mmCIF file of C-alpha atoms (C1' of nucleotides) in Angstrom:
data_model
loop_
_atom_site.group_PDB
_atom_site.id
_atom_site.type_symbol
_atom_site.label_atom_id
_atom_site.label_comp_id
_atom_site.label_asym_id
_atom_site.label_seq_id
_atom_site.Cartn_x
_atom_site.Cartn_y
_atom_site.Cartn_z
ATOM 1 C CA UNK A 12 -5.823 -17.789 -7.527
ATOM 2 C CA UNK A 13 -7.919 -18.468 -4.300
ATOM 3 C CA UNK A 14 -6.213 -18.884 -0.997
ATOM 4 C CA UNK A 15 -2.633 -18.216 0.059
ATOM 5 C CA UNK A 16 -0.280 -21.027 1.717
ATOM 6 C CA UNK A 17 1.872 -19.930 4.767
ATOM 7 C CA UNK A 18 4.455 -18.544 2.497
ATOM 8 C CA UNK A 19 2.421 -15.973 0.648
ATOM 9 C CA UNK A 20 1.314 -14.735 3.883
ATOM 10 C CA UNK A 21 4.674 -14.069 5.883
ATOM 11 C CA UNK A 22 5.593 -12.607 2.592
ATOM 12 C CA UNK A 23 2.308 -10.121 2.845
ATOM 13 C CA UNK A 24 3.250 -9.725 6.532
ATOM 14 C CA UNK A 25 7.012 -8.980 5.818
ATOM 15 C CA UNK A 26 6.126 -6.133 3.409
ATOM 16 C CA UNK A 27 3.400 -4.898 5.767
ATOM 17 C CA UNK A 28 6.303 -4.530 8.612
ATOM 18 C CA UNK A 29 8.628 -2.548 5.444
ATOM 19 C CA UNK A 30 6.443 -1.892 2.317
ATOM 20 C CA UNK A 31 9.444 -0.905 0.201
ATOM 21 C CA UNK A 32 11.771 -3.702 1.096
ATOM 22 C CA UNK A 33 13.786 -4.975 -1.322
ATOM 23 C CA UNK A 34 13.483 -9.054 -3.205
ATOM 24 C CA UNK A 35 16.525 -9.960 -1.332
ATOM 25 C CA UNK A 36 15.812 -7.915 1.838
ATOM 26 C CA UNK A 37 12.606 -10.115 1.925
ATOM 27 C CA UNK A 38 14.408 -13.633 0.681
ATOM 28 C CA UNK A 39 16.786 -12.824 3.416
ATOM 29 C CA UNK A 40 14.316 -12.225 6.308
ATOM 30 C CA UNK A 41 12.176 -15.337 5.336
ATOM 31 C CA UNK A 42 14.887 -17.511 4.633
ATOM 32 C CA UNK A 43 14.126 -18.220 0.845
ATOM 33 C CA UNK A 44 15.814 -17.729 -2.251
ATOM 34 C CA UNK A 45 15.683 -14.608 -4.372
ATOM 35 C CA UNK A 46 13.992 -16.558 -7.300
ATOM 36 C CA UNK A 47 10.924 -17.960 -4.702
ATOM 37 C CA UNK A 48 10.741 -14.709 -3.226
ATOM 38 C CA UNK A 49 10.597 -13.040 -6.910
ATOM 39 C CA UNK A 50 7.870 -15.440 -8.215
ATOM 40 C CA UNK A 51 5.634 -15.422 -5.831
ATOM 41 C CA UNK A 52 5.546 -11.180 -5.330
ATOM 42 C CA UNK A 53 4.386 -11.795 -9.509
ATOM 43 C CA UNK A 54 1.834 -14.146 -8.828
ATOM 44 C CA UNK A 55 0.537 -12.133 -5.988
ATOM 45 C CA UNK A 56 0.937 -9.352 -8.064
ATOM 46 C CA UNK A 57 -0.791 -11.137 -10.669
ATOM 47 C CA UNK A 58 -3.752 -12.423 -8.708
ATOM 48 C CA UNK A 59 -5.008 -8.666 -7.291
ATOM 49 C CA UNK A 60 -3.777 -9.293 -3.815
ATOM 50 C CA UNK A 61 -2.923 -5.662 -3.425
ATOM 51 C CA UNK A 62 -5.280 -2.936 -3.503
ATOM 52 C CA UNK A 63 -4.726 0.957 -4.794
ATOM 53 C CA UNK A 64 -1.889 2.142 -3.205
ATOM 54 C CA UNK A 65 -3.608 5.456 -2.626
ATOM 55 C CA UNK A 66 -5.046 3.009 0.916
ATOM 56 C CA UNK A 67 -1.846 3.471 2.086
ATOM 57 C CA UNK A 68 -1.678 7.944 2.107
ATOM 58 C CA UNK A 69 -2.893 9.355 4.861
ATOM 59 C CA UNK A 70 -5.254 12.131 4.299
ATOM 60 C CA UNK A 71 -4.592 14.071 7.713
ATOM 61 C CA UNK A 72 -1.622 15.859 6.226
ATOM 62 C CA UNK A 73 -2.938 16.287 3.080
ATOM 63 C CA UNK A 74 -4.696 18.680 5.154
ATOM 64 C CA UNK A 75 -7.958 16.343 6.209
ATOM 65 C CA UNK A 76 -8.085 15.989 9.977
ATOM 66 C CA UNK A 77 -11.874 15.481 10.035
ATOM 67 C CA UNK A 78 -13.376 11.712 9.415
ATOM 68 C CA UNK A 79 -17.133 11.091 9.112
ATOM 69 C CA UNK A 80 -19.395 8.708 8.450
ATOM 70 C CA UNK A 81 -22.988 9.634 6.431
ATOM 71 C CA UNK A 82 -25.153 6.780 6.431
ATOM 72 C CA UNK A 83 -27.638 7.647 3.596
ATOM 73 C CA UNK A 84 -31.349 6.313 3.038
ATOM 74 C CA UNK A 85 -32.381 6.264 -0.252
ATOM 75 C CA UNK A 86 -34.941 5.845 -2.710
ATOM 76 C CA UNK A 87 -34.019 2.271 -4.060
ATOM 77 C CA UNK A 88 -35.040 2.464 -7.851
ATOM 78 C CA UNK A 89 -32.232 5.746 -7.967
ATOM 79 C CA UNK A 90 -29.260 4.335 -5.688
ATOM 80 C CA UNK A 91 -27.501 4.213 -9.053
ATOM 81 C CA UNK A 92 -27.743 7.833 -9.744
ATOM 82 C CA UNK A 93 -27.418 8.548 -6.337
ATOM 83 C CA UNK A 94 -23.988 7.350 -5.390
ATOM 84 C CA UNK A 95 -22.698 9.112 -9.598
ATOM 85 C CA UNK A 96 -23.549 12.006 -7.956
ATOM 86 C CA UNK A 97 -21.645 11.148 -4.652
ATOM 87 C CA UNK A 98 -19.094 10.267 -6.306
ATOM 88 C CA UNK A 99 -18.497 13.704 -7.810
ATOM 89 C CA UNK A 100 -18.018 15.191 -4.254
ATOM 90 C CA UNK A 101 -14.218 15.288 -3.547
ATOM 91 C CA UNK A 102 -14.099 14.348 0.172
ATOM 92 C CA UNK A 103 -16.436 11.240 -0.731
ATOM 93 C CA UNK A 104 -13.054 8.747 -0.174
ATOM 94 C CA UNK A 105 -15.428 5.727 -0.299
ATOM 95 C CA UNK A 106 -18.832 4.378 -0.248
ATOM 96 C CA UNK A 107 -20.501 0.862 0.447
ATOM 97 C CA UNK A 108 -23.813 0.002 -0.701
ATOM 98 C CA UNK A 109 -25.659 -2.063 3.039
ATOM 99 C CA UNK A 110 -28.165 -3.936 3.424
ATOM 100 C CA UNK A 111 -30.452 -3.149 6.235
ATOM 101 C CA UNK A 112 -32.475 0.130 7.129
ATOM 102 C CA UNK A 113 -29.226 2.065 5.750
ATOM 103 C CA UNK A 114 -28.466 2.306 2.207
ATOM 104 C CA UNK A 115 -25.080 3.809 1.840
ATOM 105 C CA UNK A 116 -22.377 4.094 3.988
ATOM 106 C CA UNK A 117 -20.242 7.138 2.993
ATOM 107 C CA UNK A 118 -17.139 7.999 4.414
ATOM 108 C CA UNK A 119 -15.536 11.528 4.043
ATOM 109 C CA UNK A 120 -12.730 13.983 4.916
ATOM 110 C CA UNK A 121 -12.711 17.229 5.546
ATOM 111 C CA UNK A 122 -11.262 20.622 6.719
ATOM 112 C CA UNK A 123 -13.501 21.393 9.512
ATOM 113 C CA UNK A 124 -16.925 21.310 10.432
ATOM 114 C CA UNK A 125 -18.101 23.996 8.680
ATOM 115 C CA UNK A 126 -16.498 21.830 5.450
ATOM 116 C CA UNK A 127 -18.504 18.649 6.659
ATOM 117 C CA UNK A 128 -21.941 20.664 7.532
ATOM 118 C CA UNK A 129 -21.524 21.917 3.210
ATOM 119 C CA UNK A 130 -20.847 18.057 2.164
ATOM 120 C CA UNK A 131 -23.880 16.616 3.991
ATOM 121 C CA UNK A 132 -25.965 19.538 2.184
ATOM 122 C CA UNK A 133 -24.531 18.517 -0.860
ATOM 123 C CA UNK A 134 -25.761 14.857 -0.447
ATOM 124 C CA UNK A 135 -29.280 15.705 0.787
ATOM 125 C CA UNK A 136 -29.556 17.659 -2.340
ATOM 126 C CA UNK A 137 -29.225 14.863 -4.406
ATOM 127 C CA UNK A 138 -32.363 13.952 -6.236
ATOM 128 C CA UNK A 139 -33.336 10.459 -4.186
ATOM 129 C CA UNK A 140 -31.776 11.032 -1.260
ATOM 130 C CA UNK A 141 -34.277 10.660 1.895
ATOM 131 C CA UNK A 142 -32.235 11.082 4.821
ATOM 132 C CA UNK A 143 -28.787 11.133 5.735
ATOM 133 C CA UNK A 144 -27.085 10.752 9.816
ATOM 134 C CA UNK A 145 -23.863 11.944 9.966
ATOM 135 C CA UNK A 146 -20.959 10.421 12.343
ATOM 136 C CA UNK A 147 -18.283 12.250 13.117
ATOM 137 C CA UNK A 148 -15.431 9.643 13.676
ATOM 138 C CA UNK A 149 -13.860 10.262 17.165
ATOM 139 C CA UNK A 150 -10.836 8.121 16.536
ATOM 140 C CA UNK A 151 -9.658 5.093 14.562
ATOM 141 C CA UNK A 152 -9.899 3.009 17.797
ATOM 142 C CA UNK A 153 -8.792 -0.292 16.093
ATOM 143 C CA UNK A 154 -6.317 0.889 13.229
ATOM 144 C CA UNK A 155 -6.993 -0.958 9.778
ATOM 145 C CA UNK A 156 -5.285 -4.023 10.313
ATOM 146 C CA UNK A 157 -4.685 -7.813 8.508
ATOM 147 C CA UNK A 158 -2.113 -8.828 10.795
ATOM 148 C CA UNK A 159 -4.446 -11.047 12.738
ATOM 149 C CA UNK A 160 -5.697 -12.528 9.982
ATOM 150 C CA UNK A 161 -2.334 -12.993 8.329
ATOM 151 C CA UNK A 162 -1.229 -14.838 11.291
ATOM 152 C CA UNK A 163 -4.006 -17.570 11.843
ATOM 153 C CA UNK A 164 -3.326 -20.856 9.625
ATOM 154 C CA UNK A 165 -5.042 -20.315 6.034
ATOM 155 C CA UNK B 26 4.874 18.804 8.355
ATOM 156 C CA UNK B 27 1.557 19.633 7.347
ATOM 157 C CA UNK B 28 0.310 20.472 3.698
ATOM 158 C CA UNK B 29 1.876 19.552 0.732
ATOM 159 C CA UNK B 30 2.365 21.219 -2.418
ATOM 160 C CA UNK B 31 1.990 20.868 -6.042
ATOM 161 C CA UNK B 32 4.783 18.407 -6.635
ATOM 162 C CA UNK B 33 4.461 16.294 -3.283
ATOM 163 C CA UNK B 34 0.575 15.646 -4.757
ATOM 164 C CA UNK B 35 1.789 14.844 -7.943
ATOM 165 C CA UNK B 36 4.103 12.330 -6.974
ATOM 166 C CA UNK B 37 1.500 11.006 -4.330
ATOM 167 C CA UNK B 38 -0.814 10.780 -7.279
ATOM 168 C CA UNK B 39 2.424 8.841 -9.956
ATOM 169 C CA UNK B 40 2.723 6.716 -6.980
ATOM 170 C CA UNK B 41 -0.528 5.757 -6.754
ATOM 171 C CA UNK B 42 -0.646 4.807 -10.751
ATOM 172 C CA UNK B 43 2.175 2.132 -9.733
ATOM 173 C CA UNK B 44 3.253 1.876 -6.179
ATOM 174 C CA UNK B 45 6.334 0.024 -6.840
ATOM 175 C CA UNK B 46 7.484 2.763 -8.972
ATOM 176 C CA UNK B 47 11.422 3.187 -8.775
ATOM 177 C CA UNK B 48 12.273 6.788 -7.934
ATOM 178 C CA UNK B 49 14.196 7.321 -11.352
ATOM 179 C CA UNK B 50 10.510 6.187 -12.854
ATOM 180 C CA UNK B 51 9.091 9.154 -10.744
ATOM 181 C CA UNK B 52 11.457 11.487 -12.058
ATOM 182 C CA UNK B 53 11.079 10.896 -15.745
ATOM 183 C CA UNK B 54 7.080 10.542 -15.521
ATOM 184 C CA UNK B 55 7.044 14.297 -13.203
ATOM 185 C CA UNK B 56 9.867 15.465 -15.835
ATOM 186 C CA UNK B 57 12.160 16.272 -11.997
ATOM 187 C CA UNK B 58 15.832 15.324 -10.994
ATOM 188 C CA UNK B 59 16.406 12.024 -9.636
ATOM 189 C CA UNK B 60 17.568 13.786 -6.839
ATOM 190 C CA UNK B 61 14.810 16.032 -6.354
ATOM 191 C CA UNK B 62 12.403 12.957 -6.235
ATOM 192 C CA UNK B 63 14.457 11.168 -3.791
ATOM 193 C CA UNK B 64 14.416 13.769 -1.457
ATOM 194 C CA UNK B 65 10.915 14.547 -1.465
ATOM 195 C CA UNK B 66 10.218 10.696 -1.132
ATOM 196 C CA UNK B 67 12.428 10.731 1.795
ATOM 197 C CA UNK B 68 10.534 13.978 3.603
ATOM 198 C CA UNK B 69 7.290 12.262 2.520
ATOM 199 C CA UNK B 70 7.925 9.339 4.656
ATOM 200 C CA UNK B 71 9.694 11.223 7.741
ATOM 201 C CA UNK B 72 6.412 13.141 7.737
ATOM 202 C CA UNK B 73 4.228 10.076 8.313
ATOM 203 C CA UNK B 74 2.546 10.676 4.880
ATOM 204 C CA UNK B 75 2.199 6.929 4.624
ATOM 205 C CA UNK B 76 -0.328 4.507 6.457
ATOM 206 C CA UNK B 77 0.808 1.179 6.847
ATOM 207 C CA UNK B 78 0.360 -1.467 3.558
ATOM 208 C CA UNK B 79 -1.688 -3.545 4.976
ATOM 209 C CA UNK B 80 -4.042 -1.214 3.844
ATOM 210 C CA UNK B 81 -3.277 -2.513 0.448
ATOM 211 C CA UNK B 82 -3.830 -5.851 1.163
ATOM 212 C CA UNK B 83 -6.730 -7.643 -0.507
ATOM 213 C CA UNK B 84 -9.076 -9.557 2.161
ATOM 214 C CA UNK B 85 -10.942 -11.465 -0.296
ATOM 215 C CA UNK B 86 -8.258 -13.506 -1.918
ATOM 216 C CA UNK B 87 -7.424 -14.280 1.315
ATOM 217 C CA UNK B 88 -10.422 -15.804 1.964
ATOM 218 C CA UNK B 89 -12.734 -13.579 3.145
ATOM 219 C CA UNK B 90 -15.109 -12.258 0.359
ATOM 220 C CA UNK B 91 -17.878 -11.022 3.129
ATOM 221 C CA UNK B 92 -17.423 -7.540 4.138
ATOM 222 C CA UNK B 93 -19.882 -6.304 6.931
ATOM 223 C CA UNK B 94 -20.490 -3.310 9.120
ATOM 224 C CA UNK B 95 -21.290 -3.789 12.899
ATOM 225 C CA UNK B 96 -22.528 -0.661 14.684
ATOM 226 C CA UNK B 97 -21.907 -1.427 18.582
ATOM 227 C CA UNK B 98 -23.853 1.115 21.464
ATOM 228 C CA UNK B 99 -21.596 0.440 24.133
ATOM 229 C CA UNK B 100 -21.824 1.840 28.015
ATOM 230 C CA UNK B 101 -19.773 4.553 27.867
ATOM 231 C CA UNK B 102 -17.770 4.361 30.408
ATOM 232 C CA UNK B 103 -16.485 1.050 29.457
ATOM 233 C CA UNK B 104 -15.822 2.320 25.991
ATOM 234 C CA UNK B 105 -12.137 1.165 26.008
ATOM 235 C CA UNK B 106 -12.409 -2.098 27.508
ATOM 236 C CA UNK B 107 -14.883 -2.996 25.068
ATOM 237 C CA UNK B 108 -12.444 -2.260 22.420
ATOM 238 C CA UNK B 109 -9.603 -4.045 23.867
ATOM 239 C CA UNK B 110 -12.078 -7.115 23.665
ATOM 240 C CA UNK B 111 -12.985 -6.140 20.232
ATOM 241 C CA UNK B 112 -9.791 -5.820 19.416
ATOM 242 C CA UNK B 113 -9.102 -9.849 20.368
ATOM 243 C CA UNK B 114 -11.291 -10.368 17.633
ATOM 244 C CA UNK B 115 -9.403 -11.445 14.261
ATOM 245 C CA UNK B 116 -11.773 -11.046 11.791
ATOM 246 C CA UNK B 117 -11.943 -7.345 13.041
ATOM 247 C CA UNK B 118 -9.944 -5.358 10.581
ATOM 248 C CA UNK B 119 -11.090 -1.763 12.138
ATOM 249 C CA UNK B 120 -12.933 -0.124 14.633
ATOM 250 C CA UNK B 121 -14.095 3.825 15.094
ATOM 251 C CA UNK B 122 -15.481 6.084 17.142
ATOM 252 C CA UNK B 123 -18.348 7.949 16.233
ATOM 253 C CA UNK B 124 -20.083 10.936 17.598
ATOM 254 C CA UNK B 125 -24.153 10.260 18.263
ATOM 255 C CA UNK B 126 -26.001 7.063 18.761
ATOM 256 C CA UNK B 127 -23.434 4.378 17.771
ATOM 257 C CA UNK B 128 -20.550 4.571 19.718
ATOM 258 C CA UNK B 129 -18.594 2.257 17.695
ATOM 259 C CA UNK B 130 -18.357 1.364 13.856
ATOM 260 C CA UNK B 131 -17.012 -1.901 13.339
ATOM 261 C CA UNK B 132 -15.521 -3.604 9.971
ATOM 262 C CA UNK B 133 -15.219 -6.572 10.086
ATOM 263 C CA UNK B 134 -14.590 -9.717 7.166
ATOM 264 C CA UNK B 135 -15.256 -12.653 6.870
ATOM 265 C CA UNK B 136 -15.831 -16.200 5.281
ATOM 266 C CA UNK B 137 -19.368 -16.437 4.714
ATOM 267 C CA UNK B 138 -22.827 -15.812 6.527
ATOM 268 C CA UNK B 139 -22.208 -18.466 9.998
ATOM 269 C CA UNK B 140 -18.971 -16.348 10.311
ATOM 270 C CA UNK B 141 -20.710 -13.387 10.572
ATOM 271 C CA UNK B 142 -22.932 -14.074 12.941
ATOM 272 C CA UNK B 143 -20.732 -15.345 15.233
ATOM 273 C CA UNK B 144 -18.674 -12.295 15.160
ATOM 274 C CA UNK B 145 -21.454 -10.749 16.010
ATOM 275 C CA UNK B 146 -22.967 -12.828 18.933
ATOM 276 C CA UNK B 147 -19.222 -12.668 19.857
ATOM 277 C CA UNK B 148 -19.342 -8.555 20.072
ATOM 278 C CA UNK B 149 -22.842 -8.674 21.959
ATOM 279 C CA UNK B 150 -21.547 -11.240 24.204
ATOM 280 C CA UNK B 151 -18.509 -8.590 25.753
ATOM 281 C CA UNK B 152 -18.896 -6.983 29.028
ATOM 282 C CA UNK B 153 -20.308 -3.306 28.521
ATOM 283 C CA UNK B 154 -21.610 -3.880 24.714
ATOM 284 C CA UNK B 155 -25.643 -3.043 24.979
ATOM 285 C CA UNK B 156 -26.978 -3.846 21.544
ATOM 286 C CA UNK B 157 -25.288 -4.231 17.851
ATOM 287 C CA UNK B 158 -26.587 -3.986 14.273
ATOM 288 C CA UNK B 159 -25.028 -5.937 11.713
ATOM 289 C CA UNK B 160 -25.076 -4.560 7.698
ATOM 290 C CA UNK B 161 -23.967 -6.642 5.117
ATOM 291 C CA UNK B 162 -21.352 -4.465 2.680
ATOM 292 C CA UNK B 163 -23.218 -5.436 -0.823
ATOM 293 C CA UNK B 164 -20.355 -3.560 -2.140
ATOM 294 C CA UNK B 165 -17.891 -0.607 -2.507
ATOM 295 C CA UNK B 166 -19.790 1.314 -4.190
ATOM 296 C CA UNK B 167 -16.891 3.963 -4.410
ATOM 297 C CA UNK B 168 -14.053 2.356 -4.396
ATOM 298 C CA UNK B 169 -11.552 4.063 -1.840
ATOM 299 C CA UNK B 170 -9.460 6.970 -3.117
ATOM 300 C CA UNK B 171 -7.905 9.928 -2.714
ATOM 301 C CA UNK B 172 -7.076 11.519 -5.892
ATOM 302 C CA UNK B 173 -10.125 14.159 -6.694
ATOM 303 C CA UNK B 174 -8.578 15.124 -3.221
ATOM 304 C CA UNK B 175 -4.745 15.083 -4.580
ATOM 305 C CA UNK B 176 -5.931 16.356 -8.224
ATOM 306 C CA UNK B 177 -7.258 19.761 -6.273
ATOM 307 C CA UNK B 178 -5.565 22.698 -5.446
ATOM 308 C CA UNK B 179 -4.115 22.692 -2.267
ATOM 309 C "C1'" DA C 19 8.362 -48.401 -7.569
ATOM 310 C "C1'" DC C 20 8.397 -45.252 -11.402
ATOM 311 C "C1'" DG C 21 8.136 -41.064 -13.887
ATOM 312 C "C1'" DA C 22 5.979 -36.451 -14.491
ATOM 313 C "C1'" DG C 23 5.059 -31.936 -12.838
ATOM 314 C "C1'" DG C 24 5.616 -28.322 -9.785
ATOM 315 C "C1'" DA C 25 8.082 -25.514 -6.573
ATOM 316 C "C1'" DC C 26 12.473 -24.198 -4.704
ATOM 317 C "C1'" DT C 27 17.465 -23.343 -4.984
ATOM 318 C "C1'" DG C 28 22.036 -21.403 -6.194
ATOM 319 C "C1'" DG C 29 24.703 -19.704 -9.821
ATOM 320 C "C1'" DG C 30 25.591 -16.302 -13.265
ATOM 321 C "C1'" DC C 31 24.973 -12.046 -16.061
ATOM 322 C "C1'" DA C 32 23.910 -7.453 -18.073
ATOM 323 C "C1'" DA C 33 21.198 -3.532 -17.151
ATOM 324 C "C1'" DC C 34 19.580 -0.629 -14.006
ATOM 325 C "C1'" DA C 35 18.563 1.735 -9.337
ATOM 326 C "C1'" DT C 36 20.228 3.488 -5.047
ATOM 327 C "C1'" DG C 37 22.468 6.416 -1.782
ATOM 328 C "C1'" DC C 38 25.656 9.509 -1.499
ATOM 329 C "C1'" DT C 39 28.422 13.706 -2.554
ATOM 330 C "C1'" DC C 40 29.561 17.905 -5.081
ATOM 331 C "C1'" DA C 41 29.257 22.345 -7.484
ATOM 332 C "C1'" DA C 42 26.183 25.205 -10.012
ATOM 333 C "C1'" DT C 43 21.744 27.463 -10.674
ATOM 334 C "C1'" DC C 44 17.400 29.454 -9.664
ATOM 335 C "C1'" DG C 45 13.833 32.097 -6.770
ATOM 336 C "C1'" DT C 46 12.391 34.389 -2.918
ATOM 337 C "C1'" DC C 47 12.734 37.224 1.063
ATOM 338 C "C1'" DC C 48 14.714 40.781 3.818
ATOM 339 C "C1'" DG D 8 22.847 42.802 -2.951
ATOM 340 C "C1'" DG D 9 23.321 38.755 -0.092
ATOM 341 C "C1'" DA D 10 21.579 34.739 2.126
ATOM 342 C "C1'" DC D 11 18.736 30.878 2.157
ATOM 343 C "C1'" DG D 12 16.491 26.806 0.549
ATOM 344 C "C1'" DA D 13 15.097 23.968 -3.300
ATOM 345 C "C1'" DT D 14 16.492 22.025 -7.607
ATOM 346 C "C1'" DT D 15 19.622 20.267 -10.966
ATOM 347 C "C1'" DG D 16 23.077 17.351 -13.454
ATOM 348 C "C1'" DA D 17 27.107 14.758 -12.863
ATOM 349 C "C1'" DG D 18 29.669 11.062 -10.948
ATOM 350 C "C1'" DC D 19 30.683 6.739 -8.437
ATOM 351 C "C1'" DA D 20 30.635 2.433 -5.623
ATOM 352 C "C1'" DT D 21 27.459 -0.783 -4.308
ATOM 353 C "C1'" DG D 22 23.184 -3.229 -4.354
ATOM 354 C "C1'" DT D 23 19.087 -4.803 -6.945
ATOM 355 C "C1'" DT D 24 16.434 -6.452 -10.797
ATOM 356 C "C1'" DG D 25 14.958 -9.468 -14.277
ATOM 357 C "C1'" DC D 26 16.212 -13.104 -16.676
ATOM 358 C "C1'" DC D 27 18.033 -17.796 -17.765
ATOM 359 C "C1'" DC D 28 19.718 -22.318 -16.504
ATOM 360 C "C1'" DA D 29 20.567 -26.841 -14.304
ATOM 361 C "C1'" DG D 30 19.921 -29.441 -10.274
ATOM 362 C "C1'" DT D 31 17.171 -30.981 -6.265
ATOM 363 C "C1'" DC D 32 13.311 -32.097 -3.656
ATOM 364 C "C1'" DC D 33 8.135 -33.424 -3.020
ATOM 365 C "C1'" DT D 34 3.946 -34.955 -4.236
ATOM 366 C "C1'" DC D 35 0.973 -37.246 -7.472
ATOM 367 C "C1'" DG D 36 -1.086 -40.763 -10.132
ATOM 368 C "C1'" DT D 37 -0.366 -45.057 -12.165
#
DNA sequence: ACGAGGACTGGGCAACATGCTCAATCGTCC
DNA sequence: GGACGATTGAGCATGTTGCCCAGTCCTCGT
């Protein structure tokens, strides 16, 4: 399933605005039956419109209040290799393979600096790593967000 | 509240395995009360443990299968304008702050390649931006997540 | 204009979940 | 020992779920 109408969206939006609502909470609020409201949460449940729920946990009181960004450069044949052996480094909470001068965008948590200084170590280390910048994130200054897209016609 | 222990992890973790998860599911899986679940669940949310569900939200069946990367140097001093303008943008889905060079990471989806670069000539074309560089996301290499995190000691 | 297919609706029903309260139990800390 | 907080199991009224059904409404293609 490719494309949602106007009703799968105010649906997404409604749950965005209370993530735990109820079927009939939501058929109430939109103005639809219990039965539409209940089929279309399966198909969209169905058709992988929601990621991992683990998106929605914040990691600052999980005891995370550092965010950074490591752009990596690496040796192309081994990016493979490279981002198993990211992957094994706890505060690695997600990576995405670029195109451009940058290879990998990793983004991390930590404790402190001291915590981020040991995980940018770790990555260097990594047989086919050339470089690595790290970014510490100042701020989320635009919070993750579909809203706007939600809202435009589809 | 900051730092959570053992059993606030492990439900984090249950609730990640299946989101929708009623709270009497929780308690069998974590072999707890009912009630002892439910009030945990209801400190986990009063403590802003949660980030909003859009973050669970799927762009791509939505439409927009293109995932790119726009770092923005910006004049500093006009820093927040910039991201108020940013912000106007729909197909921007988040925006952060960085320490060093780039001042500001930019995600941004989209439809296809034509979208893309007008987002871009969009962001170079604000008051205060000084020079952008656009990297296509050829994938999430490591998929967000949190639980090597969760599945430590705290 | 006709009928078919799909989506939506309102009704009903049994099984289950929720929110709440209560008394009892268990550890830990002083 | 005594106090505190967290946990537990029980109970209860009310709301929710998942399911089924028949009826309606639209949009298609013919």
């Amino acid at each position: 399933m490719r494309g949602y109408d106007a009703v799968d969206r105010s649906l997404l939006t409604a749950l965005a605005a209370d993530p735990r609502a109820t079927v009939v909470a939501l058929a109430d609020r939109l103005e639809l039956s219990r039965n539409t409201v209940q089929a279309r949460m399966s198909r969209l449940e169905a058709s992988g419109a929601f990621l991992s729920f683990e998106r929605s946990i914040d990691p600052v009181p999980l005891g995370f209040p550092l965010e950074a960004f490591i752009s990596v450069h690496v040796q192309q044949k081994r990016l493979a290799d490279v981002v198993d052996e990211i992957a094994e480094i706890p505060e690695v909470i997600q990576a995405h393979g670029l195109s451009g001068s940058v290879d990998l965008l990793v983004r991390v948590v930590c404790r402190d600096a001291h915590d981020l200084f040991r995980i940018d170590r770790d990555i260097l280390a990594i047989d086919g790593v050339e470089r690595t910048e790290t970014s510490l994130a100042m701020g989320e200054l635009i919070p993750f967000r579909l809203r706007p897209l939600l809202d435009r016609r589809g």
